[in-house]
Structure formats: structure tokens, C-alpha cells
mmCIF file of C-alpha atoms in Angstrom:
data_model
loop_
_atom_site.group_PDB
_atom_site.id
_atom_site.type_symbol
_atom_site.label_atom_id
_atom_site.label_comp_id
_atom_site.label_asym_id
_atom_site.label_seq_id
_atom_site.Cartn_x
_atom_site.Cartn_y
_atom_site.Cartn_z
ATOM 1 C CA UNK A 1 -50.034 -51.955 -26.375
ATOM 2 C CA UNK A 2 -46.452 -51.034 -25.178
ATOM 3 C CA UNK A 3 -45.397 -50.069 -21.689
ATOM 4 C CA UNK A 4 -44.283 -46.690 -23.043
ATOM 5 C CA UNK A 5 -47.804 -45.938 -24.189
ATOM 6 C CA UNK A 6 -48.771 -45.087 -20.543
ATOM 7 C CA UNK A 7 -45.366 -44.376 -19.325
ATOM 8 C CA UNK A 8 -44.721 -41.379 -21.523
ATOM 9 C CA UNK A 9 -47.804 -39.386 -20.402
ATOM 10 C CA UNK A 10 -47.263 -40.303 -16.820
ATOM 11 C CA UNK A 11 -43.578 -39.200 -16.968
ATOM 12 C CA UNK A 12 -44.734 -35.859 -18.595
ATOM 13 C CA UNK A 13 -47.205 -35.192 -15.809
ATOM 14 C CA UNK A 14 -44.817 -36.203 -12.965
ATOM 15 C CA UNK A 15 -41.967 -34.322 -14.462
ATOM 16 C CA UNK A 16 -44.055 -31.124 -15.037
ATOM 17 C CA UNK A 17 -45.687 -31.085 -11.578
ATOM 18 C CA UNK A 18 -42.343 -31.547 -9.837
ATOM 19 C CA UNK A 19 -40.653 -29.009 -12.131
ATOM 20 C CA UNK A 20 -43.284 -26.424 -11.490
ATOM 21 C CA UNK A 21 -42.817 -26.815 -7.662
ATOM 22 C CA UNK A 22 -39.059 -26.820 -8.062
ATOM 23 C CA UNK A 23 -39.531 -23.413 -9.939
ATOM 24 C CA UNK A 24 -41.567 -22.004 -6.855
ATOM 25 C CA UNK A 25 -38.908 -23.342 -4.400
ATOM 26 C CA UNK A 26 -36.068 -21.861 -6.431
ATOM 27 C CA UNK A 27 -37.904 -18.520 -6.781
ATOM 28 C CA UNK A 28 -38.201 -18.550 -2.999
ATOM 29 C CA UNK A 29 -34.291 -18.579 -2.918
ATOM 30 C CA UNK A 30 -34.169 -15.964 -5.576
ATOM 31 C CA UNK A 31 -36.567 -13.899 -3.679
ATOM 32 C CA UNK A 32 -34.239 -13.786 -0.600
ATOM 33 C CA UNK A 33 -31.285 -13.038 -2.824
ATOM 34 C CA UNK A 34 -32.883 -10.257 -4.730
ATOM 35 C CA UNK A 35 -34.658 -8.678 -1.841
ATOM 36 C CA UNK A 36 -38.161 -8.726 -3.366
ATOM 37 C CA UNK A 37 -40.996 -6.861 -1.760
ATOM 38 C CA UNK A 38 -42.709 -9.011 0.690
ATOM 39 C CA UNK A 39 -46.206 -7.607 -0.132
ATOM 40 C CA UNK A 40 -45.995 -8.402 -3.909
ATOM 41 C CA UNK A 41 -48.737 -10.841 -4.886
ATOM 42 C CA UNK A 42 -46.238 -13.338 -6.574
ATOM 43 C CA UNK A 43 -43.936 -13.163 -3.456
ATOM 44 C CA UNK A 44 -47.072 -13.943 -1.306
ATOM 45 C CA UNK A 45 -47.809 -16.968 -3.567
ATOM 46 C CA UNK A 46 -44.307 -18.244 -3.421
ATOM 47 C CA UNK A 47 -44.234 -17.965 0.355
ATOM 48 C CA UNK A 48 -47.662 -19.726 0.892
ATOM 49 C CA UNK A 49 -46.747 -22.546 -1.583
ATOM 50 C CA UNK A 50 -43.521 -23.312 0.244
ATOM 51 C CA UNK A 51 -44.170 -22.223 3.855
ATOM 52 C CA UNK A 52 -45.309 -25.605 5.292
ATOM 53 C CA UNK A 53 -42.198 -27.739 4.135
ATOM 54 C CA UNK A 54 -39.912 -24.847 4.861
ATOM 55 C CA UNK A 55 -41.179 -24.248 8.292
ATOM 56 C CA UNK A 56 -40.891 -28.033 9.013
ATOM 57 C CA UNK A 57 -37.336 -28.138 7.771
ATOM 58 C CA UNK A 58 -36.307 -25.063 9.808
ATOM 59 C CA UNK A 59 -37.006 -27.069 12.993
ATOM 60 C CA UNK A 60 -33.817 -29.155 12.072
ATOM 61 C CA UNK A 61 -31.871 -26.981 9.678
ATOM 62 C CA UNK A 62 -30.658 -23.521 10.815
ATOM 63 C CA UNK A 63 -30.141 -20.696 8.466
ATOM 64 C CA UNK A 64 -26.446 -20.055 7.502
ATOM 65 C CA UNK A 65 -25.980 -16.360 7.249
ATOM 66 C CA UNK A 66 -28.194 -14.788 4.826
ATOM 67 C CA UNK A 67 -29.167 -18.076 3.027
ATOM 68 C CA UNK A 68 -32.245 -20.043 4.062
ATOM 69 C CA UNK A 69 -30.677 -23.509 4.176
ATOM 70 C CA UNK A 70 -34.157 -25.146 4.705
ATOM 71 C CA UNK A 71 -35.211 -23.673 1.389
ATOM 72 C CA UNK A 72 -32.095 -25.082 -0.238
ATOM 73 C CA UNK A 73 -32.569 -28.477 1.376
ATOM 74 C CA UNK A 74 -36.199 -28.423 0.208
ATOM 75 C CA UNK A 75 -35.052 -27.746 -3.352
ATOM 76 C CA UNK A 76 -32.643 -30.654 -3.066
ATOM 77 C CA UNK A 77 -35.408 -32.918 -1.672
ATOM 78 C CA UNK A 78 -37.988 -31.938 -4.325
ATOM 79 C CA UNK A 79 -35.479 -32.431 -7.150
ATOM 80 C CA UNK A 80 -34.420 -35.846 -5.626
ATOM 81 C CA UNK A 81 -38.158 -36.805 -5.411
ATOM 82 C CA UNK A 82 -38.615 -35.896 -9.172
ATOM 83 C CA UNK A 83 -35.587 -37.851 -10.305
ATOM 84 C CA UNK A 84 -36.705 -40.802 -8.108
ATOM 85 C CA UNK A 85 -40.272 -40.728 -9.403
ATOM 86 C CA UNK A 86 -39.325 -40.369 -13.117
ATOM 87 C CA UNK A 87 -36.616 -43.048 -12.561
ATOM 88 C CA UNK A 88 -39.040 -45.512 -11.008
ATOM 89 C CA UNK A 89 -41.468 -44.955 -13.894
ATOM 90 C CA UNK A 90 -38.804 -45.464 -16.435
ATOM 91 C CA UNK A 91 -37.209 -48.296 -14.610
ATOM 92 C CA UNK A 92 -33.762 -46.722 -14.524
ATOM 93 C CA UNK A 93 -32.152 -45.068 -11.499
ATOM 94 C CA UNK A 94 -28.793 -43.460 -11.312
ATOM 95 C CA UNK A 95 -26.072 -45.458 -9.400
ATOM 96 C CA UNK A 96 -23.955 -44.095 -6.565
ATOM 97 C CA UNK A 97 -22.369 -40.663 -7.244
ATOM 98 C CA UNK A 98 -24.489 -40.378 -10.458
ATOM 99 C CA UNK A 99 -27.423 -39.310 -7.982
ATOM 100 C CA UNK A 100 -25.339 -36.206 -7.019
ATOM 101 C CA UNK A 101 -24.301 -35.407 -10.495
ATOM 102 C CA UNK A 102 -27.709 -35.639 -11.955
ATOM 103 C CA UNK A 103 -29.370 -33.764 -9.017
ATOM 104 C CA UNK A 104 -26.714 -30.864 -9.411
ATOM 105 C CA UNK A 105 -27.260 -30.840 -13.162
ATOM 106 C CA UNK A 106 -31.021 -30.621 -12.761
ATOM 107 C CA UNK A 107 -30.782 -27.684 -10.189
ATOM 108 C CA UNK A 108 -28.134 -25.886 -12.336
ATOM 109 C CA UNK A 109 -30.388 -26.281 -15.601
ATOM 110 C CA UNK A 110 -33.451 -24.852 -13.424
ATOM 111 C CA UNK A 111 -31.564 -21.762 -12.425
ATOM 112 C CA UNK A 112 -30.193 -21.247 -16.008
ATOM 113 C CA UNK A 113 -33.820 -21.517 -17.277
ATOM 114 C CA UNK A 114 -35.222 -19.317 -14.570
ATOM 115 C CA UNK A 115 -32.946 -16.521 -15.341
ATOM 116 C CA UNK A 116 -33.355 -16.945 -19.040
ATOM 117 C CA UNK A 117 -37.114 -16.652 -18.886
ATOM 118 C CA UNK A 118 -36.847 -13.718 -16.384
ATOM 119 C CA UNK A 119 -34.602 -11.782 -18.692
ATOM 120 C CA UNK A 120 -37.047 -12.534 -21.674
ATOM 121 C CA UNK A 121 -39.931 -11.373 -19.506
ATOM 122 C CA UNK A 122 -38.134 -8.171 -18.606
ATOM 123 C CA UNK A 123 -37.406 -7.368 -22.204
ATOM 124 C CA UNK A 124 -41.025 -7.989 -23.174
ATOM 125 C CA UNK A 125 -42.299 -5.994 -20.292
ATOM 126 C CA UNK A 126 -40.137 -3.107 -21.274
ATOM 127 C CA UNK A 127 -41.696 -3.101 -24.810
ATOM 128 C CA UNK A 128 -45.412 -3.512 -23.807
ATOM 129 C CA UNK A 129 -45.775 -1.872 -20.495
ATOM 130 C CA UNK A 130 -47.186 1.735 -20.916
ATOM 131 C CA UNK A 131 -45.113 4.482 -19.057
ATOM 132 C CA UNK A 132 -46.496 5.183 -15.530
ATOM 133 C CA UNK A 133 -48.403 1.836 -15.275
ATOM 134 C CA UNK A 134 -47.647 -0.692 -12.615
ATOM 135 C CA UNK A 135 -46.987 -4.416 -13.283
ATOM 136 C CA UNK A 136 -46.318 -6.517 -10.167
ATOM 137 C CA UNK A 137 -43.921 -8.706 -12.015
ATOM 138 C CA UNK A 138 -41.670 -5.821 -13.431
ATOM 139 C CA UNK A 139 -39.898 -4.801 -10.288
ATOM 140 C CA UNK A 140 -39.326 -8.407 -9.282
ATOM 141 C CA UNK A 141 -37.586 -9.349 -12.426
ATOM 142 C CA UNK A 142 -35.797 -6.187 -12.623
ATOM 143 C CA UNK A 143 -34.256 -6.776 -9.197
ATOM 144 C CA UNK A 144 -33.567 -10.387 -10.018
ATOM 145 C CA UNK A 145 -31.822 -9.639 -13.228
ATOM 146 C CA UNK A 146 -30.002 -6.426 -12.182
ATOM 147 C CA UNK A 147 -26.797 -8.303 -10.925
ATOM 148 C CA UNK A 148 -26.504 -10.018 -14.197
ATOM 149 C CA UNK A 149 -27.426 -7.098 -16.488
ATOM 150 C CA UNK A 150 -25.543 -4.277 -14.614
ATOM 151 C CA UNK A 151 -21.959 -5.455 -15.439
ATOM 152 C CA UNK A 152 -22.869 -6.001 -19.101
ATOM 153 C CA UNK A 153 -24.697 -2.559 -19.239
ATOM 154 C CA UNK A 154 -21.455 -0.969 -17.934
ATOM 155 C CA UNK A 155 -19.413 -2.532 -20.601
ATOM 156 C CA UNK A 156 -21.886 -2.177 -23.503
ATOM 157 C CA UNK A 157 -23.558 1.236 -23.795
ATOM 158 C CA UNK A 158 -27.111 1.559 -25.125
ATOM 159 C CA UNK A 159 -27.021 1.844 -28.833
ATOM 160 C CA UNK A 160 -29.496 4.396 -30.184
ATOM 161 C CA UNK A 161 -31.832 3.748 -27.105
ATOM 162 C CA UNK A 162 -31.518 -0.041 -27.612
ATOM 163 C CA UNK A 163 -30.188 -1.931 -24.679
ATOM 164 C CA UNK A 164 -28.267 -5.024 -25.993
ATOM 165 C CA UNK A 165 -27.247 -6.343 -22.589
ATOM 166 C CA UNK A 166 -30.098 -8.811 -22.201
ATOM 167 C CA UNK A 167 -28.948 -10.433 -25.528
ATOM 168 C CA UNK A 168 -25.384 -10.883 -24.281
ATOM 169 C CA UNK A 169 -26.345 -12.088 -20.938
ATOM 170 C CA UNK A 170 -28.721 -14.610 -22.569
ATOM 171 C CA UNK A 171 -25.755 -15.866 -24.743
ATOM 172 C CA UNK A 172 -23.512 -15.784 -21.696
ATOM 173 C CA UNK A 173 -26.169 -18.092 -19.776
ATOM 174 C CA UNK A 174 -26.242 -20.456 -22.723
ATOM 175 C CA UNK A 175 -22.576 -20.760 -23.103
ATOM 176 C CA UNK A 176 -22.235 -21.238 -19.368
ATOM 177 C CA UNK A 177 -24.846 -24.065 -19.562
ATOM 178 C CA UNK A 178 -22.861 -25.484 -22.498
ATOM 179 C CA UNK A 179 -19.710 -25.574 -20.460
ATOM 180 C CA UNK A 180 -21.008 -26.787 -17.101
ATOM 181 C CA UNK A 181 -23.696 -29.253 -17.959
ATOM 182 C CA UNK A 182 -21.443 -31.698 -19.679
ATOM 183 C CA UNK A 183 -19.125 -31.678 -16.436
ATOM 184 C CA UNK A 184 -22.105 -32.289 -14.233
ATOM 185 C CA UNK A 185 -23.625 -35.043 -16.321
ATOM 186 C CA UNK A 186 -20.267 -36.759 -17.081
ATOM 187 C CA UNK A 187 -20.640 -36.199 -20.932
ATOM 188 C CA UNK A 188 -17.111 -34.788 -21.636
#
């Protein structure tokens, strides 16, 4: 039995659990940026899932303007812990500045994924949500995606009632990822 026999499932579990929590912490940042409604059930879940560590970090780290630096530091710490845990399981840890590079690449990739999925969710909800009904996720993804979609909607008008702006924003996010990720990971 090889050592990777147990390592691969363990890496999968550790990576997935840390990644899910990273998403929740990142959504707490997005929540503040997009001015999500405080009483929304998803917002309440995000706050409750992150309140204890954020409250602890706020004792030492003050907010800078509109940004909750404690949440940013929490995201950095959780990402670092994920990289450390997976690196220890694999038996390969980044050296020196590679830590910072891999950490930033991981967070950048996380936000690209979050915005990609949120745009896809908004598109699907626009197809399946009956008129006049309420979905607690719809206003959140709409507010989150508006700064990305609005400029494209101003440039590309709706064609026969079909809004192509999500398609162009998704393409733009993927191109941005293709341009930035090699710089962050040093694979130029």
C-alpha cells in the first residue's frame, strides 16, 4: 500500500473543508462590499460562521475605512492554514517568498471562482424564478455582480431580450485568471 493511498483522500478532505470556510470568509468581505441585507438568511449564516474569529481579530486589528481588515486577515490566515496542512500531508512546503505567491494565487483564484459561480447562479435564477416570487439568494448575487455586469450591459445592449453581458463577464474573468495566475505562481 503506497503512502498516497491514504494521503489523497486526506488531502481532498482537508482541502475541501478549508476551501469551504475560505468561501464563507470571502463572502463576508463581498457582503460588506456589495451592501447585502443584514437580515437575509445567507448573510446571517455567513456572520455566524465567521463571527468568533473576526471578533477576536478585531481586538488587535482595526478596520481601515470601509474594509474590515480583521476579515481580510482571517482569510489570509485560513488560506495559509490550508496551504500548510496540505503541504504537510504532501511533504512539500513552499520556500520563502513562494508562500506569499501561492497564498495570493489561492485567494485570487478563490475570488475568480466566487464571481464566476455567482454570475452563473444569477443567470440560472433569471431563467427559473417565476415573476413575483422571492428567492433570498437572488438579490444578493444581483448586488454582488452588478459592478461587473453594469459596465458590460452599457456597452452591449440586450439582443432580442437576451442579455449577453454575463457571458462576456465570464469570459473576461477567465482571461483575467489566465493572465494573473501565471504571474502569481511564477509560471511565466
